[in-house]
Short mmCIF file of C-alpha atoms in Angstrom, two decimals:
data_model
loop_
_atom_site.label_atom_id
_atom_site.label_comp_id
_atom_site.label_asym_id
_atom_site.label_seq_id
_atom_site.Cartn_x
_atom_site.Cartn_y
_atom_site.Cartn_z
CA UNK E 27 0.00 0.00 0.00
CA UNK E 28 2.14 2.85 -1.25
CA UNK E 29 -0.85 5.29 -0.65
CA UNK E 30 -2.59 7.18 2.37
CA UNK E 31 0.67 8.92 3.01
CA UNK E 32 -1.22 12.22 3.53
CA UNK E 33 -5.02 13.10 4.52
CA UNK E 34 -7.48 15.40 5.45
CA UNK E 35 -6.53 13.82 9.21
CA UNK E 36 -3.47 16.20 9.31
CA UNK E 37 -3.53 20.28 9.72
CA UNK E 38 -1.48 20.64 6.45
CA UNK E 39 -1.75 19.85 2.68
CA UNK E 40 0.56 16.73 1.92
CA UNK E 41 -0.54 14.33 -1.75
CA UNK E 42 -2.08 11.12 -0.90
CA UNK E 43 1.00 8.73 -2.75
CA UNK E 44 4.14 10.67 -3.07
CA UNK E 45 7.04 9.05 -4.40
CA UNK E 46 9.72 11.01 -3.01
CA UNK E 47 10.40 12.84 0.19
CA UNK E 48 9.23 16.77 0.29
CA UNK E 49 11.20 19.96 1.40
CA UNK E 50 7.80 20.30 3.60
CA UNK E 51 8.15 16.79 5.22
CA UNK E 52 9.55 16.95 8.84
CA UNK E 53 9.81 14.27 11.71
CA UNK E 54 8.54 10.80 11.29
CA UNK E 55 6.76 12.35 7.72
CA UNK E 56 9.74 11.92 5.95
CA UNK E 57 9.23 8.46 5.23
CA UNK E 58 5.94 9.07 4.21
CA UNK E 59 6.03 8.43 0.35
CA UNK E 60 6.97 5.33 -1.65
CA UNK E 61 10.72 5.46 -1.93
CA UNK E 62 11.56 5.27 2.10
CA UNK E 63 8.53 2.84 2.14
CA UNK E 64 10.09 0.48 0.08
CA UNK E 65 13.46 0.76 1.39
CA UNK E 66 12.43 0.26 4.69
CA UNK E 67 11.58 -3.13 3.65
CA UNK E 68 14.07 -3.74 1.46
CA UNK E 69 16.09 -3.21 4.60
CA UNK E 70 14.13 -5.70 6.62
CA UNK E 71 15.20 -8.68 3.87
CA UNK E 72 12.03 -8.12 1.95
CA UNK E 73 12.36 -10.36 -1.97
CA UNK E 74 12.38 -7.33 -4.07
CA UNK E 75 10.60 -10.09 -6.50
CA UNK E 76 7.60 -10.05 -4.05
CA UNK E 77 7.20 -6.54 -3.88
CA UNK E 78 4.50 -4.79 -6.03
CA UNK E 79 3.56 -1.15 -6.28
CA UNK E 80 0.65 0.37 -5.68
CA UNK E 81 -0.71 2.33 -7.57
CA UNK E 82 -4.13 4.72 -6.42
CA UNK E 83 -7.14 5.22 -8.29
CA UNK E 84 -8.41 8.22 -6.02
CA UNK E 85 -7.17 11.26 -4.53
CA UNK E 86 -7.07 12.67 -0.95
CA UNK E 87 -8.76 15.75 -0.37
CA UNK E 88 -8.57 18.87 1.76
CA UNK E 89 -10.18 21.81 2.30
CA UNK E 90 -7.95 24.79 2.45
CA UNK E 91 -8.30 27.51 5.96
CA UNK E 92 -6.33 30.32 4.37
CA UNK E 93 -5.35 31.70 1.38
CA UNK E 94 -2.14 29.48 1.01
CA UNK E 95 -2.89 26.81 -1.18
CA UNK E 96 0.62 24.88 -2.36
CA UNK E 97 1.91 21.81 -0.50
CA UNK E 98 1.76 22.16 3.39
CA UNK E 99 -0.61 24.72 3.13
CA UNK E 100 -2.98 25.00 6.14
CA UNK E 101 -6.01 22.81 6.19
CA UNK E 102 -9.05 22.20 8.34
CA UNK E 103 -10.69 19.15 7.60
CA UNK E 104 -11.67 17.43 3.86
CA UNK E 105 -13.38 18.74 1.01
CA UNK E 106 -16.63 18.42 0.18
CA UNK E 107 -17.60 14.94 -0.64
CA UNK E 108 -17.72 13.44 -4.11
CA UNK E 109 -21.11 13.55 -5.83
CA UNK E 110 -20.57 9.81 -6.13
CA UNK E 111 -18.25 8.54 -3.80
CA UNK E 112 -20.22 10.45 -1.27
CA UNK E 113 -17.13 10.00 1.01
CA UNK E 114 -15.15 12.79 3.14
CA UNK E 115 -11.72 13.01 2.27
CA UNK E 116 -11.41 11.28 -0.85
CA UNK E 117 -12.47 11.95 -4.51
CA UNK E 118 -12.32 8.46 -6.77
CA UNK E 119 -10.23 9.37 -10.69
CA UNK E 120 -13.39 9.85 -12.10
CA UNK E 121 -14.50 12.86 -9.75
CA UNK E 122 -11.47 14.73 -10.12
CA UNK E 123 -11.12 14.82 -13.83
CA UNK E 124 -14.37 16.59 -13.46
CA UNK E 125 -13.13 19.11 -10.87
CA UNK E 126 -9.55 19.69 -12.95
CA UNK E 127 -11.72 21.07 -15.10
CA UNK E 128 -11.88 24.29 -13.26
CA UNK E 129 -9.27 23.88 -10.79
CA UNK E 130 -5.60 24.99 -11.03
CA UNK E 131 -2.68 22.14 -11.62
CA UNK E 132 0.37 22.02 -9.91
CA UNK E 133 3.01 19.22 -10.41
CA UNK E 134 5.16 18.64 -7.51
CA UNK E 135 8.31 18.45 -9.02
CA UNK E 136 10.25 16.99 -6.03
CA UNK E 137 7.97 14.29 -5.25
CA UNK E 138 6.71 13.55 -8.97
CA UNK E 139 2.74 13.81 -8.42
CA UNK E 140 0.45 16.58 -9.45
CA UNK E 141 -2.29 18.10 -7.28
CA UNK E 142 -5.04 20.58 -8.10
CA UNK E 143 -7.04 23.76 -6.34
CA UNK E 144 -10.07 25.36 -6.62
CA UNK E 145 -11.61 27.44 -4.16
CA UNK E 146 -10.69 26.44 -0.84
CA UNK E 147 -10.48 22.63 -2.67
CA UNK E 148 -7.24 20.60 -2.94
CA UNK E 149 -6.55 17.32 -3.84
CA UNK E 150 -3.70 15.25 -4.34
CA UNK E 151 -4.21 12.75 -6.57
CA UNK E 152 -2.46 10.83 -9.34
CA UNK E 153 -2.54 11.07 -13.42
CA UNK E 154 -0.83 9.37 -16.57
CA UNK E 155 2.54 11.28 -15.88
CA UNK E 156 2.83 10.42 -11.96
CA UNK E 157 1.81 6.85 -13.00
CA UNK E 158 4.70 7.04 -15.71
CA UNK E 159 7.62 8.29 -13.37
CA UNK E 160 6.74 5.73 -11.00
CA UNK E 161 6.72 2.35 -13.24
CA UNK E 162 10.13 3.64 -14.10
CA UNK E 163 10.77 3.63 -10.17
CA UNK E 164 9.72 0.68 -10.17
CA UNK E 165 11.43 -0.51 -13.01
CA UNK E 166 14.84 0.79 -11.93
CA UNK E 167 14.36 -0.81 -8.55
CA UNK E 168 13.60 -4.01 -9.95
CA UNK E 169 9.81 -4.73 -8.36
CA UNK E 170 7.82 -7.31 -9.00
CA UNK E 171 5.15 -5.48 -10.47
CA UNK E 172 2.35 -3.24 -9.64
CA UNK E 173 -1.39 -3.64 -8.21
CA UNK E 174 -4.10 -0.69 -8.51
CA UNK E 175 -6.28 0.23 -5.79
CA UNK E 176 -9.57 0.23 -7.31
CA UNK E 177 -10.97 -0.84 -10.49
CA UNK E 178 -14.03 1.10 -9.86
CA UNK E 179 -12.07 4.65 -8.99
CA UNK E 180 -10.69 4.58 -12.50
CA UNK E 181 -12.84 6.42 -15.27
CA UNK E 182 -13.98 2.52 -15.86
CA UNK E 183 -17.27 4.39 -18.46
CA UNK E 184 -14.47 6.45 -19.67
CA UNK E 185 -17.40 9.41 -19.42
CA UNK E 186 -15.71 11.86 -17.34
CA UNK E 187 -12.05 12.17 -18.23
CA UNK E 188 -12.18 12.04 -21.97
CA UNK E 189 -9.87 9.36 -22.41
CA UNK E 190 -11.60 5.88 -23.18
CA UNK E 191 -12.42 3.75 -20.17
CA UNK E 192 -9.84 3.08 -17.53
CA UNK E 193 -7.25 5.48 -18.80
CA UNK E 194 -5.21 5.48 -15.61
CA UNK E 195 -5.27 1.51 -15.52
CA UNK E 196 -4.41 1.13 -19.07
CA UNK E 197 -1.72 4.04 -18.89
CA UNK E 198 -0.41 1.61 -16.08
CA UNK E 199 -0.61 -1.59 -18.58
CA UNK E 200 0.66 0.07 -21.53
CA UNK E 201 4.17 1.83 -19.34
CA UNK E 202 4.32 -1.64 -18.07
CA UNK E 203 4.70 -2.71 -21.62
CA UNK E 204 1.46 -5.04 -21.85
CA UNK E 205 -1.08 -4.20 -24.74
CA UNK E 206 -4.29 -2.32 -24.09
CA UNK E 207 -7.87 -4.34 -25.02
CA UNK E 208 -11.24 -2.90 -24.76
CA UNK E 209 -11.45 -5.11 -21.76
CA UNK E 210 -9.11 -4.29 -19.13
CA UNK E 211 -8.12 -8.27 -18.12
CA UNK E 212 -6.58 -8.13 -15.00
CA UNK E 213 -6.48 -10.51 -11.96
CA UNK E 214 -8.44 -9.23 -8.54
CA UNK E 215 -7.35 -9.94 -5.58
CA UNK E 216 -8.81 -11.65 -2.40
CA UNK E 217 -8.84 -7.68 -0.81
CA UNK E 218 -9.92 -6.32 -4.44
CA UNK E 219 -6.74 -5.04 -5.43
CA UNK E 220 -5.45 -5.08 -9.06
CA UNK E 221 -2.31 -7.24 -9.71
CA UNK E 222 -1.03 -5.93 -12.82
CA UNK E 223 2.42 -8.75 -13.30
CA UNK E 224 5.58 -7.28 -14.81
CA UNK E 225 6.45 -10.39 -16.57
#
């Protein structure tokens, strides 16, 4: 589980599955992203064969309590709940291509994952490119693969983001080098997860 990192839990701004370390990040949060996660158990004799990636279908959400609005800016609680998820905190892929489509994108260079504003809005999430920069990770690190956290927080209609159904999944296939079908044919998981094999 290489997201939850960050939440509407804490009193400032921090993106839901970081890869890296941020200049913001102090005390225990600076193993809060994917690199120190996997390290750590790396460390602890971990098969680097038996570790996959995850890889979020949803963003965590905040809701903003001044005019500061870039990572670690104050918060006070989550956004308003998705029209469909209809859960504090969180916004599934599909909700927040709707809301980029007013909101203001930042990429966060130093930890490789984009969030967006609007309002007193701001969500961390992850798109194509964060997806991209972390299969290399993953890649150079020599994982065993990756596994999505949800099929059903993916555009899986492919109404709301423009991009054909499950564009974040099939981004994931396609960096992974696998072809993309009309049917995304993956294997779920006891827990629902996605394993998506590298070989």
């Amino acid at each position: 589980m290489t997201y939850d990192y960050h939440g509407h839990w804490e009193a400032y701004t921090g993106h839901n599955s970081p890869l890296y370390r941020s200049s913001v990040d102090s005390g225990s949060h600076i193993h809060h992203n994917i690199n120190s996660s996997v390290a750590h158990w790396l460390a602890l004799g971990a098969p680097v064969e038996k570790l996959l990636l995850g890889f979020p279908t949803y963003g965590r959400t905040y809701r903003l309590s001044s005019a500061a609005d870039s990572l670690g800016a104050p918060a006070n609680g989550p956004a308003d709940a998705g029209p469909y998820t209809r859960t504090s905190g969180f916004w599934a892929y599909y909700e927040i291509c709707h809301f980029i489509g007013s909101a203001t994108i930042e990429w966060i260079s130093e930890q490789e994952v984009p969030y967006a504003t609007y309002g007193s809005s701001w969500v961390g999430f992850d798109d194509k490119r964060s997806y991209s920069s972390k299969v290399q990770w993953m890649n150079a690190n020599n994982l065993g693969g990756a596994h999505v956290w949800t099929l059903d927080m993916d555009d899986f209609g492919g109404y709301f983001c423009s991009d054909g159904p499950y564009p974040l999944i099939n981004h994931l296939r396609m960096s992974m080098g696998n072809k993309v079908s009309q049917s995304v044919s993956v294997r779920v998981c006891k827990n629902i997860n996605t394993e998506v094999n590298s070989n």
